[in-house]
mmCIF file with all atom_site columns, C-alpha atoms in Angstrom:
data_model
loop_
_atom_site.group_PDB
_atom_site.id
_atom_site.type_symbol
_atom_site.label_atom_id
_atom_site.label_alt_id
_atom_site.label_comp_id
_atom_site.label_asym_id
_atom_site.label_entity_id
_atom_site.label_seq_id
_atom_site.pdbx_PDB_ins_code
_atom_site.Cartn_x
_atom_site.Cartn_y
_atom_site.Cartn_z
_atom_site.occupancy
_atom_site.B_iso_or_equiv
_atom_site.pdbx_formal_charge
_atom_site.auth_seq_id
_atom_site.auth_comp_id
_atom_site.auth_asym_id
_atom_site.auth_atom_id
_atom_site.pdbx_PDB_model_num
ATOM 1   C CA . MET J 1 1   ? 16.028  -4.041  16.655  1.00 0.00 ? 1   MET J CA 1
ATOM 2   C CA . ARG J 1 2   ? 12.453  -3.095  15.724  1.00 0.00 ? 2   ARG J CA 1
ATOM 3   C CA . TYR J 1 3   ? 10.604  -2.545  12.482  1.00 0.00 ? 3   TYR J CA 1
ATOM 4   C CA . ASP J 1 4   ? 10.094  1.178   11.797  1.00 0.00 ? 4   ASP J CA 1
ATOM 5   C CA . GLY J 1 5   ? 8.497   1.484   8.369   1.00 0.00 ? 5   GLY J CA 1
ATOM 6   C CA . THR J 1 6   ? 8.650   0.933   4.634   1.00 0.00 ? 6   THR J CA 1
ATOM 7   C CA . MET J 1 7   ? 9.730   3.363   1.910   1.00 0.00 ? 7   MET J CA 1
ATOM 8   C CA . LEU J 1 8   ? 8.606   2.834   -1.678  1.00 0.00 ? 8   LEU J CA 1
ATOM 9   C CA . MET J 1 9   ? 10.315  4.629   -4.570  1.00 0.00 ? 9   MET J CA 1
ATOM 10  C CA . THR J 1 10  ? 8.067   6.231   -7.196  1.00 0.00 ? 10  THR J CA 1
ATOM 11  C CA . GLU J 1 11  ? 8.219   8.562   -10.192 1.00 0.00 ? 11  GLU J CA 1
ATOM 12  C CA . GLN J 1 12  ? 4.430   9.002   -9.831  1.00 0.00 ? 12  GLN J CA 1
ATOM 13  C CA . LEU J 1 13  ? 4.366   10.660  -6.433  1.00 0.00 ? 13  LEU J CA 1
ATOM 14  C CA . GLU J 1 14  ? 0.967   12.353  -6.698  1.00 0.00 ? 14  GLU J CA 1
ATOM 15  C CA . ALA J 1 15  ? -0.808  9.309   -8.179  1.00 0.00 ? 15  ALA J CA 1
ATOM 16  C CA . CYS J 1 16  ? 0.722   7.039   -5.532  1.00 0.00 ? 16  CYS J CA 1
ATOM 17  C CA . ARG J 1 17  ? 0.013   9.567   -2.763  1.00 0.00 ? 17  ARG J CA 1
ATOM 18  C CA . ALA J 1 18  ? -3.694  9.552   -3.706  1.00 0.00 ? 18  ALA J CA 1
ATOM 19  C CA . PHE J 1 19  ? -3.751  5.736   -4.047  1.00 0.00 ? 19  PHE J CA 1
ATOM 20  C CA . TYR J 1 20  ? -2.160  5.075   -0.643  1.00 0.00 ? 20  TYR J CA 1
ATOM 21  C CA . ARG J 1 21  ? -4.257  7.809   1.018   1.00 0.00 ? 21  ARG J CA 1
ATOM 22  C CA . ASP J 1 22  ? -7.365  5.967   -0.162  1.00 0.00 ? 22  ASP J CA 1
ATOM 23  C CA . LEU J 1 23  ? -5.941  2.522   0.611   1.00 0.00 ? 23  LEU J CA 1
ATOM 24  C CA . LEU J 1 24  ? -4.743  3.355   4.124   1.00 0.00 ? 24  LEU J CA 1
ATOM 25  C CA . GLY J 1 25  ? -7.498  5.847   4.985   1.00 0.00 ? 25  GLY J CA 1
ATOM 26  C CA . VAL J 1 26  ? -4.975  8.379   6.293   1.00 0.00 ? 26  VAL J CA 1
ATOM 27  C CA . ASP J 1 27  ? -3.513  11.587  4.847   1.00 0.00 ? 27  ASP J CA 1
ATOM 28  C CA . SER J 1 28  ? 0.208   11.837  4.281   1.00 0.00 ? 28  SER J CA 1
ATOM 29  C CA . GLU J 1 29  ? 2.463   14.295  6.022   1.00 0.00 ? 29  GLU J CA 1
ATOM 30  C CA . PRO J 1 30  ? 3.600   16.922  3.473   1.00 0.00 ? 30  PRO J CA 1
ATOM 31  C CA . GLY J 1 31  ? 7.074   16.878  1.970   1.00 0.00 ? 31  GLY J CA 1
ATOM 32  C CA . ALA J 1 32  ? 8.993   17.902  -1.141  1.00 0.00 ? 32  ALA J CA 1
ATOM 33  C CA . GLY J 1 33  ? 9.548   14.760  -3.202  1.00 0.00 ? 33  GLY J CA 1
ATOM 34  C CA . TRP J 1 34  ? 8.098   12.433  -0.587  1.00 0.00 ? 34  TRP J CA 1
ATOM 35  C CA . ALA J 1 35  ? 4.957   11.505  1.351   1.00 0.00 ? 35  ALA J CA 1
ATOM 36  C CA . ASN J 1 36  ? 4.834   9.861   4.760   1.00 0.00 ? 36  ASN J CA 1
ATOM 37  C CA . PHE J 1 37  ? 1.757   7.978   5.985   1.00 0.00 ? 37  PHE J CA 1
ATOM 38  C CA . PRO J 1 38  ? 1.872   7.454   9.767   1.00 0.00 ? 38  PRO J CA 1
ATOM 39  C CA . LEU J 1 39  ? 0.190   4.208   10.782  1.00 0.00 ? 39  LEU J CA 1
ATOM 40  C CA . ALA J 1 40  ? -1.713  3.444   13.986  1.00 0.00 ? 40  ALA J CA 1
ATOM 41  C CA . ASP J 1 41  ? 0.997   1.191   15.432  1.00 0.00 ? 41  ASP J CA 1
ATOM 42  C CA . GLY J 1 42  ? 3.650   3.930   15.240  1.00 0.00 ? 42  GLY J CA 1
ATOM 43  C CA . THR J 1 43  ? 5.202   2.643   12.008  1.00 0.00 ? 43  THR J CA 1
ATOM 44  C CA . PHE J 1 44  ? 4.910   4.351   8.628   1.00 0.00 ? 44  PHE J CA 1
ATOM 45  C CA . LEU J 1 45  ? 4.615   3.825   4.908   1.00 0.00 ? 45  LEU J CA 1
ATOM 46  C CA . ALA J 1 46  ? 6.562   6.401   2.913   1.00 0.00 ? 46  ALA J CA 1
ATOM 47  C CA . LEU J 1 47  ? 6.744   7.267   -0.767  1.00 0.00 ? 47  LEU J CA 1
ATOM 48  C CA . HIS J 1 48  ? 9.831   8.976   -2.167  1.00 0.00 ? 48  HIS J CA 1
ATOM 49  C CA . THR J 1 49  ? 11.122  10.019  -5.547  1.00 0.00 ? 49  THR J CA 1
ATOM 50  C CA . PRO J 1 50  ? 14.506  8.436   -6.362  1.00 0.00 ? 50  PRO J CA 1
ATOM 51  C CA . TRP J 1 51  ? 17.448  10.430  -5.020  1.00 0.00 ? 51  TRP J CA 1
ATOM 52  C CA . ARG J 1 52  ? 20.283  8.436   -6.558  1.00 0.00 ? 52  ARG J CA 1
ATOM 53  C CA . PRO J 1 53  ? 20.810  6.660   -9.894  1.00 0.00 ? 53  PRO J CA 1
ATOM 54  C CA . GLY J 1 54  ? 19.643  3.070   -10.158 1.00 0.00 ? 54  GLY J CA 1
ATOM 55  C CA . MET J 1 55  ? 16.813  3.242   -7.634  1.00 0.00 ? 55  MET J CA 1
ATOM 56  C CA . THR J 1 56  ? 13.975  1.081   -8.968  1.00 0.00 ? 56  THR J CA 1
ATOM 57  C CA . THR J 1 57  ? 10.475  2.546   -8.979  1.00 0.00 ? 57  THR J CA 1
ATOM 58  C CA . THR J 1 58  ? 8.464   -0.348  -10.371 1.00 0.00 ? 58  THR J CA 1
ATOM 59  C CA . GLY J 1 59  ? 6.790   -3.163  -8.500  1.00 0.00 ? 59  GLY J CA 1
ATOM 60  C CA . GLY J 1 60  ? 9.087   -6.003  -9.415  1.00 0.00 ? 60  GLY J CA 1
ATOM 61  C CA . SER J 1 61  ? 8.536   -9.077  -7.273  1.00 0.00 ? 61  SER J CA 1
ATOM 62  C CA . GLN J 1 62  ? 7.816   -7.389  -3.933  1.00 0.00 ? 62  GLN J CA 1
ATOM 63  C CA . VAL J 1 63  ? 4.396   -7.756  -2.317  1.00 0.00 ? 63  VAL J CA 1
ATOM 64  C CA . LEU J 1 64  ? 3.104   -5.345  0.337   1.00 0.00 ? 64  LEU J CA 1
ATOM 65  C CA . LEU J 1 65  ? 0.942   -7.264  2.844   1.00 0.00 ? 65  LEU J CA 1
ATOM 66  C CA . LEU J 1 66  ? -1.653  -5.398  4.897   1.00 0.00 ? 66  LEU J CA 1
ATOM 67  C CA . ARG J 1 67  ? -3.821  -7.093  7.520   1.00 0.00 ? 67  ARG J CA 1
ATOM 68  C CA . VAL J 1 68  ? -7.488  -6.101  7.641   1.00 0.00 ? 68  VAL J CA 1
ATOM 69  C CA . ASP J 1 69  ? -10.375 -7.048  9.905   1.00 0.00 ? 69  ASP J CA 1
ATOM 70  C CA . SER J 1 70  ? -12.809 -7.635  7.026   1.00 0.00 ? 70  SER J CA 1
ATOM 71  C CA . LEU J 1 71  ? -11.891 -8.327  3.402   1.00 0.00 ? 71  LEU J CA 1
ATOM 72  C CA . THR J 1 72  ? -15.509 -7.814  2.411   1.00 0.00 ? 72  THR J CA 1
ATOM 73  C CA . ALA J 1 73  ? -15.701 -4.347  3.973   1.00 0.00 ? 73  ALA J CA 1
ATOM 74  C CA . GLU J 1 74  ? -12.264 -3.243  2.715   1.00 0.00 ? 74  GLU J CA 1
ATOM 75  C CA . SER J 1 75  ? -12.902 -4.506  -0.816  1.00 0.00 ? 75  SER J CA 1
ATOM 76  C CA . ALA J 1 76  ? -16.230 -2.661  -0.914  1.00 0.00 ? 76  ALA J CA 1
ATOM 77  C CA . ARG J 1 77  ? -14.653 0.552   0.423   1.00 0.00 ? 77  ARG J CA 1
ATOM 78  C CA . LEU J 1 78  ? -11.764 0.449   -2.060  1.00 0.00 ? 78  LEU J CA 1
ATOM 79  C CA . THR J 1 79  ? -13.989 -0.480  -5.002  1.00 0.00 ? 79  THR J CA 1
ATOM 80  C CA . ALA J 1 80  ? -16.211 2.513   -4.189  1.00 0.00 ? 80  ALA J CA 1
ATOM 81  C CA . LEU J 1 81  ? -13.070 4.682   -4.402  1.00 0.00 ? 81  LEU J CA 1
ATOM 82  C CA . GLY J 1 82  ? -12.242 3.259   -7.847  1.00 0.00 ? 82  GLY J CA 1
ATOM 83  C CA . ILE J 1 83  ? -9.527  0.825   -6.747  1.00 0.00 ? 83  ILE J CA 1
ATOM 84  C CA . GLU J 1 84  ? -9.846  -2.554  -8.466  1.00 0.00 ? 84  GLU J CA 1
ATOM 85  C CA . CYS J 1 85  ? -9.641  -5.553  -6.120  1.00 0.00 ? 85  CYS J CA 1
ATOM 86  C CA . SER J 1 86  ? -9.482  -9.254  -6.943  1.00 0.00 ? 86  SER J CA 1
ATOM 87  C CA . GLU J 1 87  ? -11.996 -11.705 -5.606  1.00 0.00 ? 87  GLU J CA 1
ATOM 88  C CA . PRO J 1 88  ? -10.988 -13.065 -2.177  1.00 0.00 ? 88  PRO J CA 1
ATOM 89  C CA . HIS J 1 89  ? -9.231  -16.411 -2.147  1.00 0.00 ? 89  HIS J CA 1
ATOM 90  C CA . GLU J 1 90  ? -8.351  -18.717 0.707   1.00 0.00 ? 90  GLU J CA 1
ATOM 91  C CA . ILE J 1 91  ? -4.791  -19.168 1.951   1.00 0.00 ? 91  ILE J CA 1
ATOM 92  C CA . PRO J 1 92  ? -3.524  -21.107 4.975   1.00 0.00 ? 92  PRO J CA 1
ATOM 93  C CA . GLY J 1 93  ? -4.709  -19.144 8.002   1.00 0.00 ? 93  GLY J CA 1
ATOM 94  C CA . GLY J 1 94  ? -7.039  -16.761 6.208   1.00 0.00 ? 94  GLY J CA 1
ATOM 95  C CA . ALA J 1 95  ? -7.945  -15.161 2.906   1.00 0.00 ? 95  ALA J CA 1
ATOM 96  C CA . VAL J 1 96  ? -6.466  -12.480 0.649   1.00 0.00 ? 96  VAL J CA 1
ATOM 97  C CA . VAL J 1 97  ? -7.544  -9.887  -1.876  1.00 0.00 ? 97  VAL J CA 1
ATOM 98  C CA . THR J 1 98  ? -4.966  -8.632  -4.376  1.00 0.00 ? 98  THR J CA 1
ATOM 99  C CA . LEU J 1 99  ? -4.678  -5.158  -5.892  1.00 0.00 ? 99  LEU J CA 1
ATOM 100 C CA . THR J 1 100 ? -2.044  -3.108  -7.722  1.00 0.00 ? 100 THR J CA 1
ATOM 101 C CA . ASP J 1 101 ? -0.733  0.409   -7.078  1.00 0.00 ? 101 ASP J CA 1
ATOM 102 C CA . PRO J 1 102 ? -0.042  2.986   -9.853  1.00 0.00 ? 102 PRO J CA 1
ATOM 103 C CA . ASP J 1 103 ? 3.591   1.782   -10.134 1.00 0.00 ? 103 ASP J CA 1
ATOM 104 C CA . GLY J 1 104 ? 2.521   -1.850  -10.611 1.00 0.00 ? 104 GLY J CA 1
ATOM 105 C CA . ARG J 1 105 ? 3.371   -3.031  -7.084  1.00 0.00 ? 105 ARG J CA 1
ATOM 106 C CA . THR J 1 106 ? 1.274   -5.930  -5.826  1.00 0.00 ? 106 THR J CA 1
ATOM 107 C CA . ILE J 1 107 ? -0.607  -5.372  -2.577  1.00 0.00 ? 107 ILE J CA 1
ATOM 108 C CA . GLN J 1 108 ? -2.445  -8.087  -0.710  1.00 0.00 ? 108 GLN J CA 1
ATOM 109 C CA . LEU J 1 109 ? -5.018  -7.429  1.966   1.00 0.00 ? 109 LEU J CA 1
ATOM 110 C CA . ILE J 1 110 ? -5.082  -10.327 4.416   1.00 0.00 ? 110 ILE J CA 1
ATOM 111 C CA . GLU J 1 111 ? -7.869  -11.320 6.778   1.00 0.00 ? 111 GLU J CA 1
ATOM 112 C CA . ARG J 1 112 ? -6.522  -13.856 9.278   1.00 0.00 ? 112 ARG J CA 1
ATOM 113 C CA . THR J 1 113 ? -8.802  -16.521 10.718  1.00 0.00 ? 113 THR J CA 1
#
């Protein structure tokens, strides 16, 4: 078994599409009711509108973790695009910056040491 990708449910498809385009630095593949962002390692991050009752579209207690080479560079790039980032703070094995997507999901950028 191998990891293939992550799908996030949203009622704010266009706002989230723009947010994740800026965050990931890649355009999404077009789709009706969804957006798929192919990632360099062959995996993907997808956004989709709910297709059955009861699908949750808010952040809840999930955290999306994305590894970066430089928190300083990524924070500066995202801030220039209007995305608010926390100050970096140390964790075991590195440091993180926290941000929030339009649906309220928590995202942490991690620079490993």
